[in-house]
mmCIF file of N, CA and C and ligand atoms in Angstrom:
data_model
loop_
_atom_site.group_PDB
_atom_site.id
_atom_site.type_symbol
_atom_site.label_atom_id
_atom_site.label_comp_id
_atom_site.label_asym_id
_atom_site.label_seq_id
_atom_site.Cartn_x
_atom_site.Cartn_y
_atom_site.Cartn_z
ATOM 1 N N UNK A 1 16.571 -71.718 -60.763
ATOM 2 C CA UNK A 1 15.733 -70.520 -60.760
ATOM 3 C C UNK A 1 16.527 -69.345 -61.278
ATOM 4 N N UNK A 2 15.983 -68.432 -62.005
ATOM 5 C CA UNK A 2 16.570 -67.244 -62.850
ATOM 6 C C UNK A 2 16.137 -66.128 -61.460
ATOM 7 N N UNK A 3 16.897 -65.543 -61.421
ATOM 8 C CA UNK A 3 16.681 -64.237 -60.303
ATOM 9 C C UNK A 3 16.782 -62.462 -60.664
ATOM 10 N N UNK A 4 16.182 -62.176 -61.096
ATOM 11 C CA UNK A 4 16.579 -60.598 -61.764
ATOM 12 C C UNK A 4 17.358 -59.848 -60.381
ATOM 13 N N UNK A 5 18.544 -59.338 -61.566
ATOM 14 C CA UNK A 5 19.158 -58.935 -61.098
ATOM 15 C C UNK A 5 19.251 -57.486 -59.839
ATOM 16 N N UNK A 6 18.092 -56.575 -60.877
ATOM 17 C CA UNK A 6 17.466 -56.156 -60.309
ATOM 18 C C UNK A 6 15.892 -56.255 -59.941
ATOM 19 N N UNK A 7 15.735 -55.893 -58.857
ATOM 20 C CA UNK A 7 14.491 -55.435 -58.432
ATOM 21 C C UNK A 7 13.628 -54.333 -57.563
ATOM 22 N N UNK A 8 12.256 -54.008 -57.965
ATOM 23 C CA UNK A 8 11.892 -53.147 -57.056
ATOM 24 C C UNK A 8 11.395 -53.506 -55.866
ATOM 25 N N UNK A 9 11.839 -53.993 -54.223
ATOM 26 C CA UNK A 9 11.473 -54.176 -53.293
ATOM 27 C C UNK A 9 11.912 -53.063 -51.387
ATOM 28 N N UNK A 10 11.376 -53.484 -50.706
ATOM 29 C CA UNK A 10 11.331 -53.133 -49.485
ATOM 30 C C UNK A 10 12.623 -52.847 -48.626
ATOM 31 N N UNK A 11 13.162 -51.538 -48.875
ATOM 32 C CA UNK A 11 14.152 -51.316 -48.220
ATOM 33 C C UNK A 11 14.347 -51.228 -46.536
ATOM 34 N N UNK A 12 14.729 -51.682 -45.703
ATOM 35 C CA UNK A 12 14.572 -51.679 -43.959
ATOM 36 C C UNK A 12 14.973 -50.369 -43.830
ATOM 37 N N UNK A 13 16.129 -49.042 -44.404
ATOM 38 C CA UNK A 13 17.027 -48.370 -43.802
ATOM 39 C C UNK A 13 16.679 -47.179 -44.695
ATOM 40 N N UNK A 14 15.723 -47.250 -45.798
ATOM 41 C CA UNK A 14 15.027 -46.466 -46.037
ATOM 42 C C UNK A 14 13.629 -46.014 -45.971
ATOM 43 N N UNK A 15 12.642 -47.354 -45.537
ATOM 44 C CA UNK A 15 11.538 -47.713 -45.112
ATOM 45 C C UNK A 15 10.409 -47.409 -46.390
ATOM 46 N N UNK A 16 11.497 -47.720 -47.592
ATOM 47 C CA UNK A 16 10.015 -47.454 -48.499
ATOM 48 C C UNK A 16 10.273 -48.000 -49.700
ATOM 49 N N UNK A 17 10.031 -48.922 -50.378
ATOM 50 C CA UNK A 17 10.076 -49.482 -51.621
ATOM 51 C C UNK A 17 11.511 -48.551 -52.520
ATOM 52 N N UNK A 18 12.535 -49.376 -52.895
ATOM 53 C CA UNK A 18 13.620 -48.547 -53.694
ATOM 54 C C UNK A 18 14.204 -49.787 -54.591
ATOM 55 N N UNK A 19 15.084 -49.651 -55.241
ATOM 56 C CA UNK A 19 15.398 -50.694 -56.907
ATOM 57 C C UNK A 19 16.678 -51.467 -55.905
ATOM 58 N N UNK A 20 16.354 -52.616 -55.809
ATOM 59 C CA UNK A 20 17.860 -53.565 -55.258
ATOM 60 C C UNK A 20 18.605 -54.247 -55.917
ATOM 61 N N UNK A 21 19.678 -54.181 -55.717
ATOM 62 C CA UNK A 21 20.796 -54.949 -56.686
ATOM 63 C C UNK A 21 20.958 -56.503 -55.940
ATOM 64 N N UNK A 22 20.798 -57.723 -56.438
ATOM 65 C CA UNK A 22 20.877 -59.137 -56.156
ATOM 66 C C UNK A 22 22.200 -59.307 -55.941
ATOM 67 N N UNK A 23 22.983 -59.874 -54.828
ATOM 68 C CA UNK A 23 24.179 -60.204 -55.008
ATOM 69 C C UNK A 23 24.086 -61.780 -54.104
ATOM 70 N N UNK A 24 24.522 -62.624 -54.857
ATOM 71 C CA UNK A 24 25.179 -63.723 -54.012
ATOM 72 C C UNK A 24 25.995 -63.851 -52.540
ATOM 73 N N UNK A 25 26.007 -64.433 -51.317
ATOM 74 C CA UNK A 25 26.775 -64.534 -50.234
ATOM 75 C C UNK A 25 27.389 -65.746 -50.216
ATOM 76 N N UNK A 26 28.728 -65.300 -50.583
ATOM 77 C CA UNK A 26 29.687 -66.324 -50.775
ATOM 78 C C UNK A 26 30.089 -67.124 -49.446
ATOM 79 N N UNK A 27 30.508 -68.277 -49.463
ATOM 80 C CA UNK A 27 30.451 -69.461 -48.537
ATOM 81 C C UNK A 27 31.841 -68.737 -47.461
ATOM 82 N N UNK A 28 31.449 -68.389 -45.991
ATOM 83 C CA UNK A 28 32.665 -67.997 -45.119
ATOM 84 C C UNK A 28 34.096 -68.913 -45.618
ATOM 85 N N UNK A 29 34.890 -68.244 -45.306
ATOM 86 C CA UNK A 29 36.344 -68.762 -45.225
ATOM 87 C C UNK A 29 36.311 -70.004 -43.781
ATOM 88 N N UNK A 30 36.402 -71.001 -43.502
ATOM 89 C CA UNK A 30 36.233 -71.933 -42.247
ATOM 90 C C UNK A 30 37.522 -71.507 -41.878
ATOM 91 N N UNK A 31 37.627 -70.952 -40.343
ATOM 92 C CA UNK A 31 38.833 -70.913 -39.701
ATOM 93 C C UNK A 31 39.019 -71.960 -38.893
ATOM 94 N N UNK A 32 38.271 -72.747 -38.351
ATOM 95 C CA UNK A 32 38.573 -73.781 -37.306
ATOM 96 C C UNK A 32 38.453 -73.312 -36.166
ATOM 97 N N UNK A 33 37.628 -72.595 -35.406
ATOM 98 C CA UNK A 33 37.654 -71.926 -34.119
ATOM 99 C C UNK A 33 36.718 -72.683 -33.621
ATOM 100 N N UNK A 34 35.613 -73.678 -34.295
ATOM 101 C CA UNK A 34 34.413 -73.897 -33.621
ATOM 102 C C UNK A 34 35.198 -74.303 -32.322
ATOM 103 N N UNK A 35 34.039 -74.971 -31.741
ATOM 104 C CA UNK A 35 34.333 -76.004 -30.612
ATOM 105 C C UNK A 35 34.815 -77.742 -31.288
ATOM 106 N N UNK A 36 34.159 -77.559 -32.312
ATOM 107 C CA UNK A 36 33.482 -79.032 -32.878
ATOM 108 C C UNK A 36 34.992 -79.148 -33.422
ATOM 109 N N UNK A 37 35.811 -78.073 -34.312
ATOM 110 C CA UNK A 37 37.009 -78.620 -34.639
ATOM 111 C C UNK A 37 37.927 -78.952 -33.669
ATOM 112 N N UNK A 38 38.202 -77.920 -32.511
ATOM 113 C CA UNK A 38 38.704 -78.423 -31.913
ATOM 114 C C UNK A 38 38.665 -79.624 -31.029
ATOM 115 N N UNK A 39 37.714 -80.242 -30.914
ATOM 116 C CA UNK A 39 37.122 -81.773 -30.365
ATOM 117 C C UNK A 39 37.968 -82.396 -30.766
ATOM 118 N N UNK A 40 37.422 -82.311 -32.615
ATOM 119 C CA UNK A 40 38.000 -83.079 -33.714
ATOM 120 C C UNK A 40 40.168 -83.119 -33.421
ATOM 121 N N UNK A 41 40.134 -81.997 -33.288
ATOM 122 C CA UNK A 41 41.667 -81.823 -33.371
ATOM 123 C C UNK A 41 42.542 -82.861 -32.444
ATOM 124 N N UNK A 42 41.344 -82.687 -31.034
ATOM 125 C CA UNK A 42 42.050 -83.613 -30.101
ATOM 126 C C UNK A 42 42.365 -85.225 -30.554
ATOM 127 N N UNK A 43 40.970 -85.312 -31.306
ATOM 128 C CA UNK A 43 41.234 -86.930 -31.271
ATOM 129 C C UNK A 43 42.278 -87.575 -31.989
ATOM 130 N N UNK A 44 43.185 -87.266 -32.420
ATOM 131 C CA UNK A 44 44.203 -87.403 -33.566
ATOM 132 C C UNK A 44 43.959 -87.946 -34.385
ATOM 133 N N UNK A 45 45.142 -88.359 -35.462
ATOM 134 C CA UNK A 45 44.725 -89.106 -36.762
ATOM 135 C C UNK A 45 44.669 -91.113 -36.780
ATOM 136 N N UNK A 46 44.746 -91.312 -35.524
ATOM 137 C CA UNK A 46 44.732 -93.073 -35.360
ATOM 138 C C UNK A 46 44.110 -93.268 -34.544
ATOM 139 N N UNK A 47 43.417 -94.765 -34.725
ATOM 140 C CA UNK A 47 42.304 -95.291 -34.306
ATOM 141 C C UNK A 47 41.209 -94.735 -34.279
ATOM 142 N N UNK A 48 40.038 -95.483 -33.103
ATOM 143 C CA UNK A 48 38.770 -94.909 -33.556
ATOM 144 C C UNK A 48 38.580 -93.239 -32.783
ATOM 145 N N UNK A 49 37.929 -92.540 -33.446
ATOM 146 C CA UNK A 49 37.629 -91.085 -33.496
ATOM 147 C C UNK A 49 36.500 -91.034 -33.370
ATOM 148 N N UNK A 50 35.738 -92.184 -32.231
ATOM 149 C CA UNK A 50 33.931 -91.911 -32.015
ATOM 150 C C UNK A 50 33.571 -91.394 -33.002
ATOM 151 N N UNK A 51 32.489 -90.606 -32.759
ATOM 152 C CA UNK A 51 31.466 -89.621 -33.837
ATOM 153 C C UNK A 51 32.195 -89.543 -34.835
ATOM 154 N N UNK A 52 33.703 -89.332 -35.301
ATOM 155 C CA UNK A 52 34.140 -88.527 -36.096
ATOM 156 C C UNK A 52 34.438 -89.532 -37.297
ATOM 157 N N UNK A 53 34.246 -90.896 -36.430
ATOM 158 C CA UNK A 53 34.942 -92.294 -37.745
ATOM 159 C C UNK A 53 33.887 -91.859 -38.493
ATOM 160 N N UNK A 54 32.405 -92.005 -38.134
ATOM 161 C CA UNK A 54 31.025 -92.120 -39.183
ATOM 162 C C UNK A 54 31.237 -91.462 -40.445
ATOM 163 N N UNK A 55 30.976 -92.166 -41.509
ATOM 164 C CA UNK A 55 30.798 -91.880 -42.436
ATOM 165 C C UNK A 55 29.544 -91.007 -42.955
ATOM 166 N N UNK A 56 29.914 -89.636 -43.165
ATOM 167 C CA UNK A 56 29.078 -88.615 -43.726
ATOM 168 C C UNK A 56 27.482 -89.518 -44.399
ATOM 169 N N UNK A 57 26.401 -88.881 -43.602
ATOM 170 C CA UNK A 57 25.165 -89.934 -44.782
ATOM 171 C C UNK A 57 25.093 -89.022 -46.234
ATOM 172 N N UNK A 58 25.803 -88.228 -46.441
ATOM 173 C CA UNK A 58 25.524 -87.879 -48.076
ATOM 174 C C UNK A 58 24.807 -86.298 -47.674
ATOM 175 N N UNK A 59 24.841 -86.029 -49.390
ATOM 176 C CA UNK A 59 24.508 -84.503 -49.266
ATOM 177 C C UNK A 59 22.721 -84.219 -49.413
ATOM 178 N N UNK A 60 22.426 -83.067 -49.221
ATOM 179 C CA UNK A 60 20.943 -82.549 -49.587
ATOM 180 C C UNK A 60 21.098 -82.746 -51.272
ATOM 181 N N UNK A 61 20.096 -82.839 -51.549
ATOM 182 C CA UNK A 61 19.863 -82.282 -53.135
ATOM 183 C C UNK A 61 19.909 -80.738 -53.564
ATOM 184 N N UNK A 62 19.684 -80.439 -52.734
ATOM 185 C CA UNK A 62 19.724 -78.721 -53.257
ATOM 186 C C UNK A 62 20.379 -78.044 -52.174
ATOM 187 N N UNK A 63 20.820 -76.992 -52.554
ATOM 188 C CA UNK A 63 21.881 -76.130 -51.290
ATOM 189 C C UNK A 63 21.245 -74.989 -51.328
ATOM 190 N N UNK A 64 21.472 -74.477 -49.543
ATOM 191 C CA UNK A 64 20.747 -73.295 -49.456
ATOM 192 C C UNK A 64 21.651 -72.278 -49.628
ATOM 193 N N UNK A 65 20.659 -70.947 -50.290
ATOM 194 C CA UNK A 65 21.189 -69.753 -50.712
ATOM 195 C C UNK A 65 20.806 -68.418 -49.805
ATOM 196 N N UNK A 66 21.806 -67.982 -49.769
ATOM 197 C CA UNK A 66 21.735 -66.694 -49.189
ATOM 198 C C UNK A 66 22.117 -65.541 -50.202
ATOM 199 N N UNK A 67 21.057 -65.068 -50.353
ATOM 200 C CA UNK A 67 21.166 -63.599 -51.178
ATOM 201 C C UNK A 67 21.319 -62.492 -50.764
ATOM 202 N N UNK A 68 22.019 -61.498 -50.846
ATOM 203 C CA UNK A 68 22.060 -60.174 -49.981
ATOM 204 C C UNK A 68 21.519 -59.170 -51.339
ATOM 205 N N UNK A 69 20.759 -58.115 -50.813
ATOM 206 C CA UNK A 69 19.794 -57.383 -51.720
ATOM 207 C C UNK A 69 20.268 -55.768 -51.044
ATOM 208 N N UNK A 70 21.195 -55.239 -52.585
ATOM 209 C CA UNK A 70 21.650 -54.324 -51.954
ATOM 210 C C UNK A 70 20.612 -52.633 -52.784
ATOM 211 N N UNK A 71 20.663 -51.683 -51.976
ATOM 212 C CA UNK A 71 19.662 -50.723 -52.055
ATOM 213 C C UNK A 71 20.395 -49.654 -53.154
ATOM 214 N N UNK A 72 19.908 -49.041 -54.157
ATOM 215 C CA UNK A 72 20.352 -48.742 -54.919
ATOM 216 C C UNK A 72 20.607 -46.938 -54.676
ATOM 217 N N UNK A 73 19.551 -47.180 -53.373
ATOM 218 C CA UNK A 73 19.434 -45.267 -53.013
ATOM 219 C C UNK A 73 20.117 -45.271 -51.894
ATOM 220 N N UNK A 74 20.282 -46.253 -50.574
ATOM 221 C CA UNK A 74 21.327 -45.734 -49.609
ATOM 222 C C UNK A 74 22.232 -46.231 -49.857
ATOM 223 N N UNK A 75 22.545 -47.470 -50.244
ATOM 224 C CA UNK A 75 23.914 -48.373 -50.895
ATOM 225 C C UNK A 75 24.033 -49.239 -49.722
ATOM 226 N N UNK A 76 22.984 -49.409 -49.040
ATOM 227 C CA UNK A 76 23.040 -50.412 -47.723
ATOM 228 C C UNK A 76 22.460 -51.952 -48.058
ATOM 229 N N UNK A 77 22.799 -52.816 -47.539
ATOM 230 C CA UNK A 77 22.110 -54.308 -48.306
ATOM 231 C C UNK A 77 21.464 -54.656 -46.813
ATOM 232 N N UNK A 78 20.340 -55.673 -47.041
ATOM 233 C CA UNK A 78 20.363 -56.325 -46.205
ATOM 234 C C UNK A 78 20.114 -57.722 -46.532
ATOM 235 N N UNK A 79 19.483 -58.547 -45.531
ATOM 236 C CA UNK A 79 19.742 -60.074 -46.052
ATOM 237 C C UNK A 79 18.361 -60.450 -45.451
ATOM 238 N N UNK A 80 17.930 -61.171 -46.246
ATOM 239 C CA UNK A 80 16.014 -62.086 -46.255
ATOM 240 C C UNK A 80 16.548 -63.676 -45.940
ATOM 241 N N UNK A 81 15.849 -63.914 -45.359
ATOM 242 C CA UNK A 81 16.167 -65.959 -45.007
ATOM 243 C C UNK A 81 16.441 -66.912 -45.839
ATOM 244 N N UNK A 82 17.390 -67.062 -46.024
ATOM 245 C CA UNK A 82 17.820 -68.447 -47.465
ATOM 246 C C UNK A 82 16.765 -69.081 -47.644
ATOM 247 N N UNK A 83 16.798 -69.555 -48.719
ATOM 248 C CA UNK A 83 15.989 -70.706 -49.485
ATOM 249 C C UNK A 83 16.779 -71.382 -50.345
ATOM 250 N N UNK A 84 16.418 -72.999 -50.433
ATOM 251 C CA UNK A 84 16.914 -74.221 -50.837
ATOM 252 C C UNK A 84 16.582 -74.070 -52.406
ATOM 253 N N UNK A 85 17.749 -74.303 -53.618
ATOM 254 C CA UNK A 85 17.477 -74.229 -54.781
ATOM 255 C C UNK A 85 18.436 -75.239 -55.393
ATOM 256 N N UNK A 86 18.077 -75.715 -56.440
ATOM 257 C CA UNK A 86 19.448 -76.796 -56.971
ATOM 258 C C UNK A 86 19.987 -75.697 -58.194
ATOM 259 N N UNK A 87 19.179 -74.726 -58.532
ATOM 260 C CA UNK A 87 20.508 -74.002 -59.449
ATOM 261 C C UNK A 87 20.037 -72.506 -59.391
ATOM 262 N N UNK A 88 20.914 -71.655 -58.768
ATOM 263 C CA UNK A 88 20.681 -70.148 -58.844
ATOM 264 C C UNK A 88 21.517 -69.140 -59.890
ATOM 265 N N UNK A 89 20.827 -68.611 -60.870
ATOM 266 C CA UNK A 89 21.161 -67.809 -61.671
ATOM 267 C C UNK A 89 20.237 -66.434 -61.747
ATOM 268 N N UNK A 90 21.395 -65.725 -61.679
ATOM 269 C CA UNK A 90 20.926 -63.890 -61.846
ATOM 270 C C UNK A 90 20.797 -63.408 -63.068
ATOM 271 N N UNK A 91 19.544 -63.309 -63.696
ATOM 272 C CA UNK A 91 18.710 -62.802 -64.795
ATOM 273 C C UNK A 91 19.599 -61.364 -65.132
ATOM 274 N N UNK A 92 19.665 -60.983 -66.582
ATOM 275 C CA UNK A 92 19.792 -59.657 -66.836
ATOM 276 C C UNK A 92 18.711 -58.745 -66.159
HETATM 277 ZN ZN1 ZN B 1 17.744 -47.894 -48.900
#
């Protein structure tokens, strides 16, 4: 899907239609704090690792996107609910 870069939509922090700039939300840095890594951490690297032996069942076909839509009159962004796309590109 082609995405213009800009657009005219619904600002929250100005409460009235203003021009938004499209920006991509890049994938967090993983620190390892979950709970789930540390589970993982305990079980060490030999023998079986329950849950953790299973072999991944494979990926989605398409990955979800998070767009942040930033306001061109307060300079504030906010963020609308991802949606699943197999290729995102930002239109002139
Ligand atoms: Zn605004």
């Amino acid at each position: 899907m082609k995405m213009p870069s800009k657009f005219n939509t619904y600002c929250p922090y100005c409460r009235d239609h203003e021009v938004h700039e499209v920006e991509k939300v890049k994938k967090g840095k993983s620190r390892g704090l979950n709970w789930i890594d540390r589970q993982k951490a305990r079980r060490g690297a030999v023998g079986n690792r329950g849950k953790f032996s299973k072999v991944p069942g494979g990926d989605k076909p398409t990955k979800k996107i998070n767009v942040r839509y930033r306001c061109t009159k307060c300079g504030k962004a906010h963020l609308r609910k991802g949606f699943r796309l197999a290729k995102f590109e930002l239109a002139e």
